[in-house]
mmCIF file of C-alpha atoms in Angstrom:
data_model
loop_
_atom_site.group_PDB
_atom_site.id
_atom_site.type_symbol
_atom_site.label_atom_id
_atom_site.label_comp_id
_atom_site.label_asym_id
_atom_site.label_seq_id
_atom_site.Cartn_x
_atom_site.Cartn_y
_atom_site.Cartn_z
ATOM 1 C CA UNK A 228 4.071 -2.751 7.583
ATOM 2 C CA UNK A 229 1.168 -5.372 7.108
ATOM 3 C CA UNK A 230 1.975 -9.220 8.033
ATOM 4 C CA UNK A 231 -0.422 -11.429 6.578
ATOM 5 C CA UNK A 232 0.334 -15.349 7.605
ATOM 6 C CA UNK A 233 3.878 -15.379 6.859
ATOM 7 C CA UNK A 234 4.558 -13.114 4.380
ATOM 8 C CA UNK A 235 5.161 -9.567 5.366
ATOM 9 C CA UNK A 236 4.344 -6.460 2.942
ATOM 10 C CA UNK A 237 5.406 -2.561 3.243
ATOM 11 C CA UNK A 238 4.727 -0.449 0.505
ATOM 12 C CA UNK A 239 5.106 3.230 -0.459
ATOM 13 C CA UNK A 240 1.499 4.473 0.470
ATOM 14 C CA UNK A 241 0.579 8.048 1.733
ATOM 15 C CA UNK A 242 0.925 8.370 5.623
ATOM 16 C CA UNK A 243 -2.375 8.628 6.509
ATOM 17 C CA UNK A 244 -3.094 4.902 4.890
ATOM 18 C CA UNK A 245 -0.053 3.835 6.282
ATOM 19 C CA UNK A 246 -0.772 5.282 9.828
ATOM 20 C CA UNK A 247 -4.130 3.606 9.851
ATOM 21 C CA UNK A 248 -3.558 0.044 8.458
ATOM 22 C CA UNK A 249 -7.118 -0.243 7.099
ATOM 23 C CA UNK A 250 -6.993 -1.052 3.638
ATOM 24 C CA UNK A 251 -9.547 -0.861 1.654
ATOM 25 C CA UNK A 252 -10.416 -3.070 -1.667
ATOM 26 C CA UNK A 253 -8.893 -1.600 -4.443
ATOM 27 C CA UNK A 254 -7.447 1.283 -2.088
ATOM 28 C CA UNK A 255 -5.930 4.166 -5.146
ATOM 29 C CA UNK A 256 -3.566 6.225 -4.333
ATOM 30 C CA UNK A 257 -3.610 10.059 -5.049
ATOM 31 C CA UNK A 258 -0.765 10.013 -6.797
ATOM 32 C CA UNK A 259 -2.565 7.702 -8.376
ATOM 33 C CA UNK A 260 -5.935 9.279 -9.133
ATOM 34 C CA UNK A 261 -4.542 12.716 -9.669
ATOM 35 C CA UNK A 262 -2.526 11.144 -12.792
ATOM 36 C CA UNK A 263 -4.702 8.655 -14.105
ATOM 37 C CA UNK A 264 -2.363 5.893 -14.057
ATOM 38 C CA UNK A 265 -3.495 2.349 -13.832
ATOM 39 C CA UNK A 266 -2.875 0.868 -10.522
ATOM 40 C CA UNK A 267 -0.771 -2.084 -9.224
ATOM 41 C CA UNK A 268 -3.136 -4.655 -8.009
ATOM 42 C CA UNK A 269 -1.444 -7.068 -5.443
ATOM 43 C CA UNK A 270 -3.240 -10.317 -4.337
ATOM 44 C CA UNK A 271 -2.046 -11.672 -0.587
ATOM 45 C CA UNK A 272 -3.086 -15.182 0.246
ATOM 46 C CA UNK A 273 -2.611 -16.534 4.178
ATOM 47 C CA UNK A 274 -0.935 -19.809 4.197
ATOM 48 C CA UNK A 275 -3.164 -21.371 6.716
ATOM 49 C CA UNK A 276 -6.134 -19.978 6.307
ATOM 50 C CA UNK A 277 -9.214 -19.296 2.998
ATOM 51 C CA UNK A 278 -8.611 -15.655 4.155
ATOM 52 C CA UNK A 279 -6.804 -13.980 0.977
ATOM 53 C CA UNK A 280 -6.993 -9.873 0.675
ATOM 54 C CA UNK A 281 -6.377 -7.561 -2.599
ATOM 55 C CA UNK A 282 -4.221 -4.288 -2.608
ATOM 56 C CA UNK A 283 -3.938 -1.746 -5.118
ATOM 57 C CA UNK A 284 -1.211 0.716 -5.102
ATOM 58 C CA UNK A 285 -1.129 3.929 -7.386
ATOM 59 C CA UNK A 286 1.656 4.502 -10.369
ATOM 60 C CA UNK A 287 4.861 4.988 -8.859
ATOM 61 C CA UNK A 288 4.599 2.976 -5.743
ATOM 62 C CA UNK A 289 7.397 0.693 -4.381
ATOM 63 C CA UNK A 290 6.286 -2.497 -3.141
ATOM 64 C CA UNK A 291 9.179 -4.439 -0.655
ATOM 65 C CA UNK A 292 8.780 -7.509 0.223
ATOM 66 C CA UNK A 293 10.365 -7.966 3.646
ATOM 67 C CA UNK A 294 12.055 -11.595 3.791
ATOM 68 C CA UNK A 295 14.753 -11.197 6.719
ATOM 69 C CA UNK A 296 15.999 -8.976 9.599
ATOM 70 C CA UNK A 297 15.387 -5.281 9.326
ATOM 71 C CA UNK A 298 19.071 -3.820 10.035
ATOM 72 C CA UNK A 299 19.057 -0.063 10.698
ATOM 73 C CA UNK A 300 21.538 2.220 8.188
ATOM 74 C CA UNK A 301 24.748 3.044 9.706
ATOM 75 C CA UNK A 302 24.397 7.220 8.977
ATOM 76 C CA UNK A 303 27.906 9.455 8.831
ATOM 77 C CA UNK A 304 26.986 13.412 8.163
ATOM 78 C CA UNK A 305 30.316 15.311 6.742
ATOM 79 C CA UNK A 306 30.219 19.036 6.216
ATOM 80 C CA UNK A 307 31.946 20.708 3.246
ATOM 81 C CA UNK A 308 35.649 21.331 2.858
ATOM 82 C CA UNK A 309 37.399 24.516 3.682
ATOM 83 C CA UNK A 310 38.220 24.552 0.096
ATOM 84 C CA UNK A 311 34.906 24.117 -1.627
ATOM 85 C CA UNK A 312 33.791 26.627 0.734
ATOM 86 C CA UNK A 313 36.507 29.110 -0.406
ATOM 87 C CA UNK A 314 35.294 28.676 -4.056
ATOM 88 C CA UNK A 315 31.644 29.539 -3.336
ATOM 89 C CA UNK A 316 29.298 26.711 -2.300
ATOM 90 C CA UNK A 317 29.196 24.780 0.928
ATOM 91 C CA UNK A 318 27.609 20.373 -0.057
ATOM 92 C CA UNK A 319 27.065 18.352 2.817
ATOM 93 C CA UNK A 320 27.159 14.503 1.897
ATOM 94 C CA UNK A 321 24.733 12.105 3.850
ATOM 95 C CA UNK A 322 25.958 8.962 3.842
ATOM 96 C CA UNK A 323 23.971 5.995 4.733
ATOM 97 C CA UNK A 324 25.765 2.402 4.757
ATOM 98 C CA UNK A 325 25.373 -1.220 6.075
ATOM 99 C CA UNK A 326 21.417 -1.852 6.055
ATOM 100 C CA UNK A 327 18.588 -4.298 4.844
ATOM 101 C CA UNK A 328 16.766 -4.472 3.340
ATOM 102 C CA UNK A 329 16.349 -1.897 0.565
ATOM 103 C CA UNK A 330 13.991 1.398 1.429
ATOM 104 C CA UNK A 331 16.278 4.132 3.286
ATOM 105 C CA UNK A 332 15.024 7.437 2.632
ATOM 106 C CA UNK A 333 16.909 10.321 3.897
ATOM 107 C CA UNK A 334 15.888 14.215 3.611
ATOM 108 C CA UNK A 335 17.124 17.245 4.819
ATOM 109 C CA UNK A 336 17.089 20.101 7.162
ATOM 110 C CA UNK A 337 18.526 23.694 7.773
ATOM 111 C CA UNK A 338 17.896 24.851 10.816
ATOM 112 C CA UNK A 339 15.095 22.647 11.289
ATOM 113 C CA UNK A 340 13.179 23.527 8.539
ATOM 114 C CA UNK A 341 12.644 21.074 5.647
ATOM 115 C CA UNK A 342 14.880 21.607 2.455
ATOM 116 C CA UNK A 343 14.580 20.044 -0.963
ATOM 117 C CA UNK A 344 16.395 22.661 -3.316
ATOM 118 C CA UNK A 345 19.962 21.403 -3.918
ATOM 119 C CA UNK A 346 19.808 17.595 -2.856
ATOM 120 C CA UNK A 347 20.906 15.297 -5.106
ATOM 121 C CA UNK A 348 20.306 11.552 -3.782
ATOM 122 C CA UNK A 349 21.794 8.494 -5.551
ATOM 123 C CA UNK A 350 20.207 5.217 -5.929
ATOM 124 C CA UNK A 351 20.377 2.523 -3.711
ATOM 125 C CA UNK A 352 23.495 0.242 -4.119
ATOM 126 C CA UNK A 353 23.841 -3.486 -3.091
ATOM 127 C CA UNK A 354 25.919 -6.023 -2.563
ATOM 128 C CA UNK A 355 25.145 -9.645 -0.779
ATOM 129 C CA UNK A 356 21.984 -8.206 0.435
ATOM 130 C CA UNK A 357 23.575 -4.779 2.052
ATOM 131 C CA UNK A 358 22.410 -1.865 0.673
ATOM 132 C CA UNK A 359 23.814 1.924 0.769
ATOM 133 C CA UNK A 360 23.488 5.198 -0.851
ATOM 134 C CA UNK A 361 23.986 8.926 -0.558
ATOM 135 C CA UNK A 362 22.369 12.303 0.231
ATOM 136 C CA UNK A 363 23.937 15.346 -0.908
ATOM 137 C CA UNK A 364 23.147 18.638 0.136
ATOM 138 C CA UNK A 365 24.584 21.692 -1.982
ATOM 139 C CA UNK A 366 23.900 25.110 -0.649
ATOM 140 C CA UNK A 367 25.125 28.726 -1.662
ATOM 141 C CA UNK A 368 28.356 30.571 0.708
ATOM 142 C CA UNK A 369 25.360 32.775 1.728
ATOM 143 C CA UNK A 370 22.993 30.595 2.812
ATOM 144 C CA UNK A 371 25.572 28.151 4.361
ATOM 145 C CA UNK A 372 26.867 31.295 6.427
ATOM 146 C CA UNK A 373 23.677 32.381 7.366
ATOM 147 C CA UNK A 374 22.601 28.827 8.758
ATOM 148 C CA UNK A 375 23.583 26.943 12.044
ATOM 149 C CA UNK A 376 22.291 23.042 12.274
ATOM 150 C CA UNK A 377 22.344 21.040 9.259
ATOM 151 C CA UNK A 378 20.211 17.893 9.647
ATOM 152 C CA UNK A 379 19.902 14.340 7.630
ATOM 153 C CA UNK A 380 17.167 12.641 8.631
ATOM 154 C CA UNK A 381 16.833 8.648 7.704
ATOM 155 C CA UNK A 382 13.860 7.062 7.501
ATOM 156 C CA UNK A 383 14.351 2.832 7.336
ATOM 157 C CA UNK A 384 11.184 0.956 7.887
ATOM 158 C CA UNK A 385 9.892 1.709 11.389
ATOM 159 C CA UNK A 386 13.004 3.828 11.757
ATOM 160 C CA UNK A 387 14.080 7.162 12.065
ATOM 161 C CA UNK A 388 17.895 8.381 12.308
ATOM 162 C CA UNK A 389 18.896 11.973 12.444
ATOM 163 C CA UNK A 390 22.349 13.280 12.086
ATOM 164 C CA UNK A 391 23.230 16.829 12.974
ATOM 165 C CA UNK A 392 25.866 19.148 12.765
ATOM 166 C CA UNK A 393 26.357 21.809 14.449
ATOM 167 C CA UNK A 394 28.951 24.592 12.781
ATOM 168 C CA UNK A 395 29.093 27.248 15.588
ATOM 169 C CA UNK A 396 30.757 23.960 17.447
ATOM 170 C CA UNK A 397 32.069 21.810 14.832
ATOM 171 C CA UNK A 398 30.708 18.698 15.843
ATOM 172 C CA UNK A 399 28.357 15.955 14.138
ATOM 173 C CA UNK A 400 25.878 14.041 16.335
#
């Protein structure tokens, strides 16, 4: 998150230029360079001040503009059914509800390693300014059997939720 004067801008950069918060002029992404794509420029002015900056942000980036109170996603994790499991596959559904403003990212976790095979995450829905959406993770009988702690992390703004659950004790926390 950068605030310059009273406007506030976050944007989709890798996490070393995020961690740093030295941008540079006409700062390219990999993504961006790697691809070729033409860049978003974005031109900040300070409202009280001559001071005015330029950002540019490789293809794909998301640029939010942050205009109100950051509210934290409300995260439920709910393992799969006793049925689906009996017909082969176990999904786990992530569900993250009741924040603002748009930009929750959620990812998984099998016992603590990172997985991205079989997750299937919708878009972001909202309504009045509330957002939601949801994280599904399908995995085979096998591997579901073979694993203990399933894990949906959440990543909102400065951030970071996880949910867990735990099979050997049947509990989400």
């Amino acid at each position: 998150m950068v605030a310059v004067g009273e406007v506030a801008v976050a944007a989709a950069l890798s996490h070393e230029v995020l961690k740093s918060q030295h941008y540079k002029h006409s700062q390219v992404t990999e993504a961006c360079a790697a691809n070729a794509k033409c860049p978003l420029k974005v031109f900040v002015r300070r409202l009280h001040s001559n001071v005015s900056l330029w950002w540019t942000f490789g293809g794909g980036t998301k640029l939010f503009i942050k205009t109100g109170l950051v509210v934290k996603p409300s995260v439920s994790l709910l393992p799969p059914s006793s049925l689906q499991l009996s017909d082969g596959t176990a999904s786990l559904l992530c569900l993250l509800s009741a924040y603002s403003p748009q930009g929750a990212l959620p990812s998984w976790t099998v016992d603590g390693a990172e997985v991205n095979e079989g997750v299937l995450t919708s878009t972001e829905e909202q309504k009045d300014g509330i957002y939601s959406r949801s994280s599904t993770l399908t995995l085979s009988k096998e591997r579901w059997e073979e694993a203990e702690v399933f894990g949906c992390t959440v990543s909102h703004h400065d951030t970071t939720q996880v949910a867990l659950f735990r099979k050997s004790r049947c509990e989400v926390h």
